[in-house]
Each structure stands twice: as structure tokens, then as C-alpha cells.
Coordinates of C-alpha atoms in Angstrom, one line a residue:
X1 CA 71.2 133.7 22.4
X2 CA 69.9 131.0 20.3
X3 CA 72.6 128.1 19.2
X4 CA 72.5 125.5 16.5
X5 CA 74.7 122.5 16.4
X6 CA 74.7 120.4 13.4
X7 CA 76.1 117.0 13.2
X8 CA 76.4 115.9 9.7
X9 CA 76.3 111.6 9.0
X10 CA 78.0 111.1 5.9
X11 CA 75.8 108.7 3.2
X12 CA 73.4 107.7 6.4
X13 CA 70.6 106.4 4.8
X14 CA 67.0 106.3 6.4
X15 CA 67.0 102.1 5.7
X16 CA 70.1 101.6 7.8
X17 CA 69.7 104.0 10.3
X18 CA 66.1 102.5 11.4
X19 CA 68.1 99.0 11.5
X20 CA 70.9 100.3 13.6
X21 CA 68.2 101.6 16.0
X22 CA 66.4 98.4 16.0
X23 CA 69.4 96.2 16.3
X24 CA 70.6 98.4 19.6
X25 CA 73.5 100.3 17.7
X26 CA 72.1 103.7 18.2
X27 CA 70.1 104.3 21.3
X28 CA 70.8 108.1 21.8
X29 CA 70.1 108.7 18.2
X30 CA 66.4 106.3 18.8
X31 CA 65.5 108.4 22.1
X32 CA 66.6 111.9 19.6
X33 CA 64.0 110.4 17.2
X34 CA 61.7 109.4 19.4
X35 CA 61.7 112.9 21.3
X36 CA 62.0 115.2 18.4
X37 CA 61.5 115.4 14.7
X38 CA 62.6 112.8 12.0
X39 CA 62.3 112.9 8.4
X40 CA 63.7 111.7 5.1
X41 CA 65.4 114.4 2.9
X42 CA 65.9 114.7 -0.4
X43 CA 69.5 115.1 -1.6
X44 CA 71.1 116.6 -5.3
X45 CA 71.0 115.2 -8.3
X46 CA 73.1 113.7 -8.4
X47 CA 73.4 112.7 -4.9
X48 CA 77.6 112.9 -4.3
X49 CA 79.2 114.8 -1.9
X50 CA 80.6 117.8 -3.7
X51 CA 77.2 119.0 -4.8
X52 CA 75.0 118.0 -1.5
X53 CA 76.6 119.5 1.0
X54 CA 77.2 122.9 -1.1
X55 CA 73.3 122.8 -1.6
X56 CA 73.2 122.0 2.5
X57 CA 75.3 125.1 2.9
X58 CA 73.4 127.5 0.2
X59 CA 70.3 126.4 0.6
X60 CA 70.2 126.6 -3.4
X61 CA 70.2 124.1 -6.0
X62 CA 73.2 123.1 -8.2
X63 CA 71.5 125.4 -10.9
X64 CA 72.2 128.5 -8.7
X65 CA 75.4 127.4 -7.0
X66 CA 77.5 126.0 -9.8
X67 CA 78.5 122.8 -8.2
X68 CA 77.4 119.3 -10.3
X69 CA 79.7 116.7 -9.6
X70 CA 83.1 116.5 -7.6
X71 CA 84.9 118.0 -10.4
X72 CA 84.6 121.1 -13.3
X73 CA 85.0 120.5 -17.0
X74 CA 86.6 123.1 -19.5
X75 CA 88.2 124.2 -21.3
X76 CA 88.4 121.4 -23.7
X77 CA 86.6 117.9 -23.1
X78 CA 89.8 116.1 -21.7
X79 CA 90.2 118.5 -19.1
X80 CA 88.8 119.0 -15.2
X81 CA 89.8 120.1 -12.1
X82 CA 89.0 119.2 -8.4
X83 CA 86.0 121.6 -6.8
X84 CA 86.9 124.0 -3.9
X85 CA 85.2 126.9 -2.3
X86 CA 85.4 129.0 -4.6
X87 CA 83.5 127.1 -6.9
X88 CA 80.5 127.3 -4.6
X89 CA 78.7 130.3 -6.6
X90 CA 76.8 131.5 -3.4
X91 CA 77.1 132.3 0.0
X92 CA 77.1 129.8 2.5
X93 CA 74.6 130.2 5.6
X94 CA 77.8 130.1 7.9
X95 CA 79.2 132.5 6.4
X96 CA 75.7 134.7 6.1
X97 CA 75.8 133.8 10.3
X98 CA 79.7 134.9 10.6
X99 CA 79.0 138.4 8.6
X100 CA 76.7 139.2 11.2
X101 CA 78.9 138.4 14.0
X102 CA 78.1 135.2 15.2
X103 CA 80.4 132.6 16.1
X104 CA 80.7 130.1 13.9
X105 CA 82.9 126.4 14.2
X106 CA 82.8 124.3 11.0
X107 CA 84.6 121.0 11.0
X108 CA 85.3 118.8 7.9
X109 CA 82.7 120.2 5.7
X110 CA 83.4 120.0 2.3
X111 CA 84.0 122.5 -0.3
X112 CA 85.0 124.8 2.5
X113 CA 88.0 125.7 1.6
X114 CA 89.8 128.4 1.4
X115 CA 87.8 130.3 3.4
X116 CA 86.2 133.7 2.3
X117 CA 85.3 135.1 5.7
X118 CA 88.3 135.5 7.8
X119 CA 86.6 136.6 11.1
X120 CA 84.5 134.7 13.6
X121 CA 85.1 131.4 12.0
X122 CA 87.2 128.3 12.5
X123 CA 87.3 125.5 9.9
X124 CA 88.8 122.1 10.0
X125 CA 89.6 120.4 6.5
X126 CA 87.5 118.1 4.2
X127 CA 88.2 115.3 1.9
X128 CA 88.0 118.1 -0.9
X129 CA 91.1 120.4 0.8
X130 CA 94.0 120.2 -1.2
X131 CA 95.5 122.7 1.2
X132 CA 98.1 121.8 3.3
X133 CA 96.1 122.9 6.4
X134 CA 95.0 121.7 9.4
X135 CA 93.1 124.5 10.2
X136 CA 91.6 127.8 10.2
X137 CA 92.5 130.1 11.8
X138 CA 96.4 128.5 11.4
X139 CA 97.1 129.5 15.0
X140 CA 94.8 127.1 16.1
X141 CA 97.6 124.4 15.6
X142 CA 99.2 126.1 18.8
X143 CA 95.9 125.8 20.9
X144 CA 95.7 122.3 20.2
X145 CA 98.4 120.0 19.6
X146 CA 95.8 117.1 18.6
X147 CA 95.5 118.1 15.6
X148 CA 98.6 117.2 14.6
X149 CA 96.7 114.1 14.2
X150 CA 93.6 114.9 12.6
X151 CA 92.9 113.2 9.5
X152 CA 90.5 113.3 6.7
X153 CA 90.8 109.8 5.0
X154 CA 91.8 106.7 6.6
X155 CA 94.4 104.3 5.5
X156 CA 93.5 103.3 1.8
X157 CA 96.0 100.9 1.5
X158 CA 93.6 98.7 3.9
X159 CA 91.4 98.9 1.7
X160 CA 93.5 98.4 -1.6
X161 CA 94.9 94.9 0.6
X162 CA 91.2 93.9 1.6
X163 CA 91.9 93.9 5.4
X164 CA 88.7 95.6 6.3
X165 CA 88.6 95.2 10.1
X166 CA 91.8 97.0 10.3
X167 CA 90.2 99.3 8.0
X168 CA 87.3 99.8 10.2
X169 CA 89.8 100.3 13.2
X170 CA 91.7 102.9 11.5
X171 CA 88.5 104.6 10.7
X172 CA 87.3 104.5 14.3
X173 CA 90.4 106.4 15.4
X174 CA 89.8 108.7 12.6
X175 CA 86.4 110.1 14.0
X176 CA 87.8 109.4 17.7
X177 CA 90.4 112.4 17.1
X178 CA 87.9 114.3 14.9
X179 CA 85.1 114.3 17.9
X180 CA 87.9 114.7 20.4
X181 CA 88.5 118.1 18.6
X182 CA 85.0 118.4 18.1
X183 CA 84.2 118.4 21.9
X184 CA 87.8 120.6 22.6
X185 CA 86.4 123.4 20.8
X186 CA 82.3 122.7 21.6
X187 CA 83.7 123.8 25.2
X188 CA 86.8 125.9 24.9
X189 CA 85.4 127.8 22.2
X190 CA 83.1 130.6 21.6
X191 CA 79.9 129.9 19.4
X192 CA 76.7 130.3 17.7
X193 CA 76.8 127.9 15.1
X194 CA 78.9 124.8 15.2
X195 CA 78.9 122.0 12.4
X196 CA 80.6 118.4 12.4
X197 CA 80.9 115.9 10.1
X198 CA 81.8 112.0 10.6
X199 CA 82.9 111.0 7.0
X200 CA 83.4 107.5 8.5
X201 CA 80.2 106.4 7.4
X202 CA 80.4 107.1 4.0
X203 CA 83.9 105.3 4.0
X204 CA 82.6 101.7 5.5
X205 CA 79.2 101.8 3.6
X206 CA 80.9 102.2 0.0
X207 CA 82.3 98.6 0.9
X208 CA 80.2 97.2 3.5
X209 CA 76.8 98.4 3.2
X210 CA 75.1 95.2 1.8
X211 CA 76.5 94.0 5.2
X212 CA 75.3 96.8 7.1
X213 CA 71.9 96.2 6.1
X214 CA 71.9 93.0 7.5
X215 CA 73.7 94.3 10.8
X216 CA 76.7 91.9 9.9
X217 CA 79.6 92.7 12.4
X218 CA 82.2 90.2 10.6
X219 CA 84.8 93.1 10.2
X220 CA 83.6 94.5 13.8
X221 CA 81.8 97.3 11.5
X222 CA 79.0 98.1 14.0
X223 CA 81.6 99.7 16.1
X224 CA 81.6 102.8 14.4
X225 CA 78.2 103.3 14.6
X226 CA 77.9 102.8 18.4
X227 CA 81.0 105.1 19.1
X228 CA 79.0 108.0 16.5
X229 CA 76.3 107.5 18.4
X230 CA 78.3 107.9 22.1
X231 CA 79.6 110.9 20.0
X232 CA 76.4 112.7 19.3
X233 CA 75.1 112.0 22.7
X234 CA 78.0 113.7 24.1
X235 CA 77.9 116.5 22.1
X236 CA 74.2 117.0 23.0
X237 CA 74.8 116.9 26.7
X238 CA 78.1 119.4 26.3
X239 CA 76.2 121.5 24.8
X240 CA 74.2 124.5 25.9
X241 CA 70.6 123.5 27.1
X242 CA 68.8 126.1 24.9
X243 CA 70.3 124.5 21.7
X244 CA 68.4 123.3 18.6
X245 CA 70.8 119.6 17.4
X246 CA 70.6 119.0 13.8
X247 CA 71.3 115.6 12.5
X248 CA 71.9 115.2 8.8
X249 CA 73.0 113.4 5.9
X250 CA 73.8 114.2 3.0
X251 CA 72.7 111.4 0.5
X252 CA 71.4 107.9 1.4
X253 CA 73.2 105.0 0.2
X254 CA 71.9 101.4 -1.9
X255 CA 72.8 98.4 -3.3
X256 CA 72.9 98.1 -6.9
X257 CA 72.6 94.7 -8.9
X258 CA 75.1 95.9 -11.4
X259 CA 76.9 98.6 -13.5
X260 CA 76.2 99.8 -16.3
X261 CA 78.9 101.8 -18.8
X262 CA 77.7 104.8 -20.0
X263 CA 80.9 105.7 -22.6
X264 CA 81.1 102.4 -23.9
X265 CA 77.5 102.5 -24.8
X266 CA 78.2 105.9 -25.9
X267 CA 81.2 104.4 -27.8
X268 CA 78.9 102.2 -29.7
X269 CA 76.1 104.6 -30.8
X270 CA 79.4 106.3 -32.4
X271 CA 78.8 109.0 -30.2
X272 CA 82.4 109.1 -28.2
X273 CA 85.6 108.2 -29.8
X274 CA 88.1 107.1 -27.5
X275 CA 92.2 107.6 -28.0
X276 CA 93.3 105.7 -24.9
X277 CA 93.7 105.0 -21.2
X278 CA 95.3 107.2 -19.4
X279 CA 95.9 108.2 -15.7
X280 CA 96.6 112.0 -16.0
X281 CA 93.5 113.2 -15.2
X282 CA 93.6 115.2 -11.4
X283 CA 91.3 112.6 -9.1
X284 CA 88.5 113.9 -7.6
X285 CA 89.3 114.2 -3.9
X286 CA 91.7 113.1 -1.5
X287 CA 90.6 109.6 -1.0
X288 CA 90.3 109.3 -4.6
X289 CA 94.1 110.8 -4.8
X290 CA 95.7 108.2 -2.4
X291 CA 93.7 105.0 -4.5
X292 CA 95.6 106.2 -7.5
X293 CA 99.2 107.0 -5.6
X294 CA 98.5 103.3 -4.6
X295 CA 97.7 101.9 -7.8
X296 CA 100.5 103.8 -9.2
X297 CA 102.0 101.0 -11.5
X298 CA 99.1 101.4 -13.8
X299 CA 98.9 100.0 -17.3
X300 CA 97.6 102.5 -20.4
X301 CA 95.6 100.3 -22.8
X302 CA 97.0 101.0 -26.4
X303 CA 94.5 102.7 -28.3
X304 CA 94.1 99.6 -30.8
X305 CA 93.0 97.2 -27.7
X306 CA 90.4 100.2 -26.6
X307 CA 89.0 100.6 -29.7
X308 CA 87.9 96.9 -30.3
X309 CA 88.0 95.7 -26.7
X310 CA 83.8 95.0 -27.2
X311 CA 85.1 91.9 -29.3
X312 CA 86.3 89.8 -26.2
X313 CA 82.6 88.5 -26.7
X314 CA 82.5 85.0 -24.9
X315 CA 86.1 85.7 -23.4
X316 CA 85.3 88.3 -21.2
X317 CA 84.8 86.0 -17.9
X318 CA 88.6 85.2 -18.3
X319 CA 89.6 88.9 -19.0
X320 CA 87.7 90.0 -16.0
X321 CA 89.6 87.0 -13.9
X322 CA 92.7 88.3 -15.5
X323 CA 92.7 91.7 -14.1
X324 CA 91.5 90.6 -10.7
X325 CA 95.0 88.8 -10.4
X326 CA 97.1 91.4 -12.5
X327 CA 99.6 92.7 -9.9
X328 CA 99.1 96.2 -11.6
X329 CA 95.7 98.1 -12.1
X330 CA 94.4 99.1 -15.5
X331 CA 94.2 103.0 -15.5
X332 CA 90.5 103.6 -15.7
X333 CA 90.4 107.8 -17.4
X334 CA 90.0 107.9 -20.8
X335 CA 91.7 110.5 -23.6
X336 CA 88.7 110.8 -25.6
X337 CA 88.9 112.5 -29.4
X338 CA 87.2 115.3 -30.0
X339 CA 86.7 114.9 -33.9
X340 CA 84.5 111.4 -32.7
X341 CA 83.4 112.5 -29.4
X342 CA 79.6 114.2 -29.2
X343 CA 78.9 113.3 -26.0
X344 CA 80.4 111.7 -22.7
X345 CA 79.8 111.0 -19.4
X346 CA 83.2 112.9 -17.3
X347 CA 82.7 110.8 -14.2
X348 CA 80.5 108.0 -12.4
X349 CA 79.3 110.9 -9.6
X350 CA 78.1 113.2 -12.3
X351 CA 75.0 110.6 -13.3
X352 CA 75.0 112.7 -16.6
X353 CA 75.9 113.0 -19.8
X354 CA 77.4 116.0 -21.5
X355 CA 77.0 117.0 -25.3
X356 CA 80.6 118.5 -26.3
X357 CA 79.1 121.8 -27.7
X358 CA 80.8 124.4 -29.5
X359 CA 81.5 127.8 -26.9
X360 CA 81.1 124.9 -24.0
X361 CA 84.2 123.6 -24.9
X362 CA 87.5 124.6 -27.1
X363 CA 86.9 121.4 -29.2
X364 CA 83.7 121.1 -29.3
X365 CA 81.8 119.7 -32.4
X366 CA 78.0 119.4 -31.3
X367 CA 76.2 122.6 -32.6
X368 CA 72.9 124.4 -31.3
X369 CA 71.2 122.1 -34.3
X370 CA 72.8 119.4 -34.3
X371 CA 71.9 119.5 -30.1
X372 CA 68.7 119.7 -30.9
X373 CA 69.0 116.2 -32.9
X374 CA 70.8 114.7 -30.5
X375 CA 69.2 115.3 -27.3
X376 CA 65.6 113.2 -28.2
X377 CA 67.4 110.3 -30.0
X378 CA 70.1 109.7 -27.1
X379 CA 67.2 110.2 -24.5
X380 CA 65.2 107.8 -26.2
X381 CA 67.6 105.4 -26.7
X382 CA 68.2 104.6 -23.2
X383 CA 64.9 104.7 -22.4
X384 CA 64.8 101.6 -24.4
X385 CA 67.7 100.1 -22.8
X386 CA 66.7 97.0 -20.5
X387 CA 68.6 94.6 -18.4
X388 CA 69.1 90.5 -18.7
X389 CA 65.4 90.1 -16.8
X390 CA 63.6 92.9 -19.5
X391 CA 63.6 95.1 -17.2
X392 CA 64.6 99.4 -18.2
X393 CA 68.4 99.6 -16.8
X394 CA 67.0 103.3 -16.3
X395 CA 64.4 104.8 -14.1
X396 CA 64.4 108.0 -15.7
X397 CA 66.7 109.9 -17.7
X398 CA 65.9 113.8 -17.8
X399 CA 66.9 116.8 -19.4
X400 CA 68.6 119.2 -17.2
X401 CA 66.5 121.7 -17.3
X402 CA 64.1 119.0 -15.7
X403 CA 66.4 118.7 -12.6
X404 CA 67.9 122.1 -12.2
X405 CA 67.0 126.2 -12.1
X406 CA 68.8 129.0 -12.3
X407 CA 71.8 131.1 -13.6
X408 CA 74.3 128.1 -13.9
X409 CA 71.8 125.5 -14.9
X410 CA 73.9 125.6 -18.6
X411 CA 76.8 124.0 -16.6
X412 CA 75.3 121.3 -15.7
X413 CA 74.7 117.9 -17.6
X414 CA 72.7 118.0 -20.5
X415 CA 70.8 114.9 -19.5
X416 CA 70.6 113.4 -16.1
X417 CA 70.9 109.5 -15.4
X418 CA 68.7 107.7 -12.8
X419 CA 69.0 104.2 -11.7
X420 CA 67.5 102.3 -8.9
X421 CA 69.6 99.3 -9.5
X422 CA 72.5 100.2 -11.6
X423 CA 75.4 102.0 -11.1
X424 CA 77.1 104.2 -13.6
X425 CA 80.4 103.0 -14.4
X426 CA 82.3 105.5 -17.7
X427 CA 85.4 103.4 -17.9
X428 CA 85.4 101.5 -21.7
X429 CA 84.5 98.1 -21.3
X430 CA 83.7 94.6 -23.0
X431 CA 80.3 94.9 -21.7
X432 CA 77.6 97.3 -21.3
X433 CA 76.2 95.8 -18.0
X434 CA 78.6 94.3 -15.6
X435 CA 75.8 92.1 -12.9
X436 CA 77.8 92.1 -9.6
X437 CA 76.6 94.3 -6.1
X438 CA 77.9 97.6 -5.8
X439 CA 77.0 99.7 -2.9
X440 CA 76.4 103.5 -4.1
X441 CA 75.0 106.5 -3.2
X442 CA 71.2 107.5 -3.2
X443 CA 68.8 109.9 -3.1
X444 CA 67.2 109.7 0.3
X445 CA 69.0 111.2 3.5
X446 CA 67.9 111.6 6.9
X447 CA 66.7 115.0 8.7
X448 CA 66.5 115.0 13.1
X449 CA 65.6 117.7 15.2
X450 CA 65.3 118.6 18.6
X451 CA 64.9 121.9 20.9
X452 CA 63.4 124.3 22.5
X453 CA 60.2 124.8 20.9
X454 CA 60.3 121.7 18.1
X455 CA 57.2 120.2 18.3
X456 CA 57.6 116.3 18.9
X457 CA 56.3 114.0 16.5
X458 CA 54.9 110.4 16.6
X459 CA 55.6 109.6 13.5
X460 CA 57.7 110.8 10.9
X461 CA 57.5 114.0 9.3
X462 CA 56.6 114.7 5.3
X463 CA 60.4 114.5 3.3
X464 CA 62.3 118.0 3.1
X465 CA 64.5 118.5 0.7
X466 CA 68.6 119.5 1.5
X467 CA 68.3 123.1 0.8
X468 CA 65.9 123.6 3.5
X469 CA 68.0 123.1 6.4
X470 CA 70.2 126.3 5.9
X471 CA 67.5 128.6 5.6
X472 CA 66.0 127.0 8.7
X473 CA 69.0 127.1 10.5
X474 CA 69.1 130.8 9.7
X475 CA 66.2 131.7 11.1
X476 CA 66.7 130.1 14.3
X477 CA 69.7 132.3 14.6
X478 CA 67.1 135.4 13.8
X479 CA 68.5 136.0 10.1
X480 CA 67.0 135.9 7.0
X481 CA 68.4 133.7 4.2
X482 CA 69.0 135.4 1.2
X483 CA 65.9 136.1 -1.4
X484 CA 66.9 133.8 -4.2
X485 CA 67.5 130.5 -2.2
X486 CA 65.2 127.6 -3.3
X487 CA 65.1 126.2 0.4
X488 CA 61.5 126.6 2.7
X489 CA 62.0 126.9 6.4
X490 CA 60.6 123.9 8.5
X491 CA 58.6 126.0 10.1
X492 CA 55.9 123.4 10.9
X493 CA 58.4 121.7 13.2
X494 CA 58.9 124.7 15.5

């Protein structure tokens, strides 16, 4: 019986992974390379977690799935709520492969809880499980008293104290008790299909990628990446010797020369109207969660200050030195009002901006004509917006329908933001553009293959896209994805 083990590499993008393999960091994953099939792979829009890996799982795009961001609006604009499974409007290929009887381990995928299919499956949590589990099926805690210590964020009060190479320890140790359960179950365990992710990655490149890149090791950083690789190779030689090994990621990552802020421009079109700052708003995920539990003795901007804070003109280099000292930390959600709000950007991961319709939202004000005005002038207008060298801050901004197909496509943003060299940023600010680096996600993740059968490649294979893996990894298993998914099979490589 065929097997499929996929190891997922949180935010590994194809620029650092080629460095790692050329700086010695990652010889199994090189001779994997070398041996089988590599490619780049084309992530959401926008590429964040949340939506990637549900279009990994589906093999559909956000359009047909339902999943956009990390969070769902509605009813009215000032409300959302953290994404789950049941969000996910589709089913996922492990649980197509676990209807049909197969054998199925999933560990620390997101959006994959609570589980719908309650036989042949066992699922560890993700940074989106609000549950209070530590696994699935809960007798599993029994079988394996190390998960007592499995974790799905690391220590964010390193972070919050800037003591990265104790961050970077405590995330080692993290994915040293996650692959320790990983390899537990890869041998005590029956399976078909078996899927683990190292979030790790993600975690250190957020602050250290611009290091990364140039194999800096000042905070011991390139530790992680040799003990993944150790990891991987040890799966692979665990593992059944008929076994086709995925290696994936689900976004790239890049480092911006800036941010840009998307509500405050917003603000000053008098498009958004904004009441205050406020910290009510649920966070995203559970990393998210434990930055604001941290920052807890946060300060709400009156609304005056808000609403004129755009005239701190040539004062704004002290402000900005002023926070960075403050012993608090300004609260960074927004309370927007809905008689002066037409359109808003919810989050930085959404890299959209929605138009508060009427029948989208309880206090709405933007109707079907009115939408029709508003959609070409903002679209135009950022077009037009350029950065301190001339240059467009934008390299394309896009109507939805543009980016997505399908049944749910309406739930999406009206009009998608892309920027090669700017972050977006939706906090309310003294400036449009702030010029620092900020490492962020990007479009371009990496694809591997090998087994029995893929054909061996010299050089790298043309890009695939994210929704192609799970109807590829369904037909290895001899099943046939659903009619309606947007993914192709990779057949070429087999």
C-alpha cells in the first residue's frame, strides 16, 4: 500500500533554502533536491497561514473554501473572529483519505480543528486551536506522556525582551518535542498518510530573516535549520521504503524596505473614520494572543489625538522615539465609525481592502452604486501612490474577482494589495510610509519530491501552485480529488 509523508516548512522560502544548502545547513534536504524533484510554488493571496495551508488541504482556492485572512468579519465592521475548521468550506484531502479508510496522522496543521472525521485520524494542535487539547484522539495523552510538553508557540516574552538566542533555544526545544512525537507515532502508529509541520521557521524568520539571508549565526539561528534538517532525514529513513516524502511550504518569506498604512491613507481620502484605539478585538492566533497578554498595560489613544495625529508633521521622529521607550504599548485595533467608514483594511495579513457594503455588514453604508464609484477611484488612486525614490509603493492592486473564483469569492476583499517592498501596516499613523526593514511573508514557497517512480530532475521543475499538492497526494493514495478543486496533479513528475 502506497504511503505519503508530508513535512510541511513553515514561511521556507526558495531564496533561503538554496543559501542554507550552499552554506552546509541542510545537506539531507540538498541530496533530497538533488535526487528528486524541486520546485517553487505558488502560495494564496494573500500568502498567511490561515488561507495557505487551508488551500494546501483543499486543493481549492480561497474563492471556494472561504478562508482569506486569519480572521472572519461580520456582522458589523468592528467585529471578527479567529478562523477554525469549520470555517474551511470544503473537505480536506485527509479527511477525503480517512473516509476511505486510510490511516491518517496530522500534526500541527492549522485550521484543523475541531475535527470533523472522528475515525482513522489523529491530530496534534496548531497555532490556530483555541481548544484546550493536546490531541486527537484525547486518549492519546495516555499513550504518550510527552505530550504533556508539546507546544505550539514558543516563549513570546523572549521576544517582547529582545533576547533572541534564548528565543531561538526555546524554539529548538519546541520542534525537538514536536519531531520526538512526530517519530513516536511515524513508528508506533498505523498509517497511510502522515503530515508534520515545523512552525519554527516561520517564528525566527519574522525577526531574523534579513539575517538569515546572509547566513548570520549571531543569535546561534542556523541551529534550527540543521536540527530540521537531521529531522527530515530521520523521518525519511524511519519511514517505509515505498514512501513518496513531500516537502512544503506554505508561503515564502522577504524583506521589505518599509510599511505602508493602509487606514491612515484611507483615513485621509475620507474614506474611514476612526473613533479610537482599542484592544478588544479577539487576536488572530495564539502567538498573536500571548503578544497582547504581554503587552497588557496598553494605552487607548483618545479619539481627539487619533483623529489629528497626521499633524505631528516634523515631530514624528521624537514620537516614534517616544513609544520605543514608553514602558507600555500603544493598543494598535482600531473602533472605526460606521457613519465615516466606506472602506477599511481589517488586518495587515488580509492585503485587502474591504468596501463596508450594505447586506455585507449590519452598518454598512457603501451601496451597489455607490460601489461601483468607489471601486475605480480607490484603485486608481493607489496606483498613483509612489514612495520617497518615485517609485509605485504598489505592484499591483486587483479587484477580487481578479484573484479569486468561486461560490465564496463575495467574502473576500474587494480589492487586493500587492507589494514587493512594502509591508501593509492598518494601525493609524503620523505617516503613510514608515522606511525601516520588516521581514514578511511572500508569495513564493518551495515544493520537493521523492519516491518510487518520481522522475529525477537536473534542474528545477516549472512553479506549481499550493492547491496542486492535495490532489496529487490523492492520487498517489489511488483516490480521486473531488471534481470542483482548482488543483492539477503533478503528474509529469511521476
Amino acid at each position: 500500500m502506497t504511503k505519503v509523508l508530508i513535512v510541511g516548512l513553515d514561511g521556507m522560502s526558495p531564496e533561503l533554502l538554496n543559501l542554507l544548502m550552499i552554506g552546509g545547513a541542510a545537506p539531507f534536504l540538498k541530496k533530497l533536491r538533488q535526487k528528486g524533484v524541486y520546485a517553487t510554488m505558488r502560495s494564496t493571496l494573500p500568502p498567511v497561514t490561515a488561507p495557505a495551508w487551508a488551500s494546501f488541504a483543499t486543493g481549492k482556492n480561497p474563492g471556494k473554501h472561504g478562508c482569506f485572512d486569519f480572521v472572519r468579519l461580520g456582522p458589523s465592521i468592528n467585529s471578527m473572529r479567529p478562523l477554525s475548521r469549520m470555517d474551511i468550506r470544503a473537505l480536506t484531502f485527509y479527511e477525503i483519505a480517512a473516509s476511505h479508510g486510510l490511516k491518517c496522522i496530522i500534526i500541527n496543521l492549522p485550521l484543523s480543528f475541531p475535527p470533523l472525521m472522528k475515525d482513522n485520524l489523529i491530530l496534534l494542535p496548531s497555532i490556530t486551536t483555541r481548544l484546550k487539547v493536546k490531541a486527537y484522539p484525547a486518549n492519546l495523552e495516555k499513550d504518550l506522556p510527552l505530550l504533556n510538553h508539546y507546544r505550539v508557540i514558543p516563549s513570546v516574552k523572549l521576544v517582547t525582551k529582545g533576547e533572541f538566542d534564548k528565543f531561538v533555544e526555546d524554539v529548538r526545544e519546541l520542534e525537538s518535542v514536536r519531531f520526538d512525537i512526530a517519530r513516536y507515532l511515524l513508528s508506533s502508529y498505523e498509517w497511510d498518510l502522515f503530515f508534520l509541520l515545523f512552525s519554527g521557521t516561520d517564528f525566527l524568520q519574522h525577526w531574523l530573516y534579513d539575517r538569515l539571508l546572509r547566513l548570520e549565526n549571531a543569535y546561534g539561528e542556523l541551529k534550527l535549520y540543521k536540527d530540521i534538517d537531521r529531522y527530515v532525514a530521520r523521518l525519511f529513513k524511519d519511514a517505509p521504503p515505498d514512501t513518496y516524502v513531500f516537502v512544503v511550504s506554505d508561503h515564502g518569506f522577504r524583506v521589505c524596505e518599509g510599511r505602508f498604512y493602509i487606514n491612515e491613507w484611507l483615513r485621509r481620502m475620507r474614506l474611514l473614520s476612526v473613533a479610537q484605539k482599542t484592544s478588544s478585538k479577539p487576536p488572530p492566533h495564539l502567538f498573536a494572543k500571548e503578544l497582547r497578554r504581554l503587552s497588557s498595560r496598553s494605552l487607548t489613544l483618545p479619539s481627539f489625538v487619533v483623529r489629528n495625529i497626521d499633524k505631528l508633521g516634523f515631530l514624528m521622529p521624537i514620537y516614534r522615539k517616544f513609544l520605543s521607550v514608553l514602558p507600555i504599548q500603544l493598543s494598535t485595533e482600531l473602533i472605526y465609525e460606521p457613519h465615516g467608514t466606506y472602506a477599511l483594511c481589517p488586518s495587515s495579513e488580509s492585503w485587502g481592502i474591504y468596501l463596508c457594503r450594505k447586506g455585507r455588514f449590519s452598518n454598512g453604508r457603501v451601496g451597489q452604486s455607490l460601489a461601483r464609484r468607489l471601486m475605480p477611484y480607490i484603485i486608481g488612486e493607489l496606483k498613483g501612490l509612489t514612495d520617497r525614490r518615485g517609485k509605485p509603493i504598489f505592484d499591483a492592486v486587483l479587484r477580487r474577482e481578479d484573484v479569486y473564483w468561486g461560490p465564496l469569492t463575495s467574502e473576500g476583499p474587494d480589492i487586493l494589495l500587492v507589494s514587493r517592498k512594502y509591508a501593509i501596516a492598518t494601525d493609524i499613523s503620523p505617516t503613510l510610509t514608515v522606511y525601516e526593514k520588516f521581514n514578511e511573508h511572500w508569495l513564493d514557497g518551495i515544493f520537493m519530491a521523492w519516491g518510487p517512480g518520481v522522475v529525477s530532475m537536473k534542474k528545477e521543475h516549472k512553479r506549481i501552485f499550493i492547491w496542486d499538492v492535495a490532489p496529487t497526494v490523492l492520487r498517489l493514495l489511488g483516490l480521486e480529488a473531488p471534481p470542483d478543486v482548482d488543483g492539477k496533479v503533478v503528474a509529469d513528475i511521476l
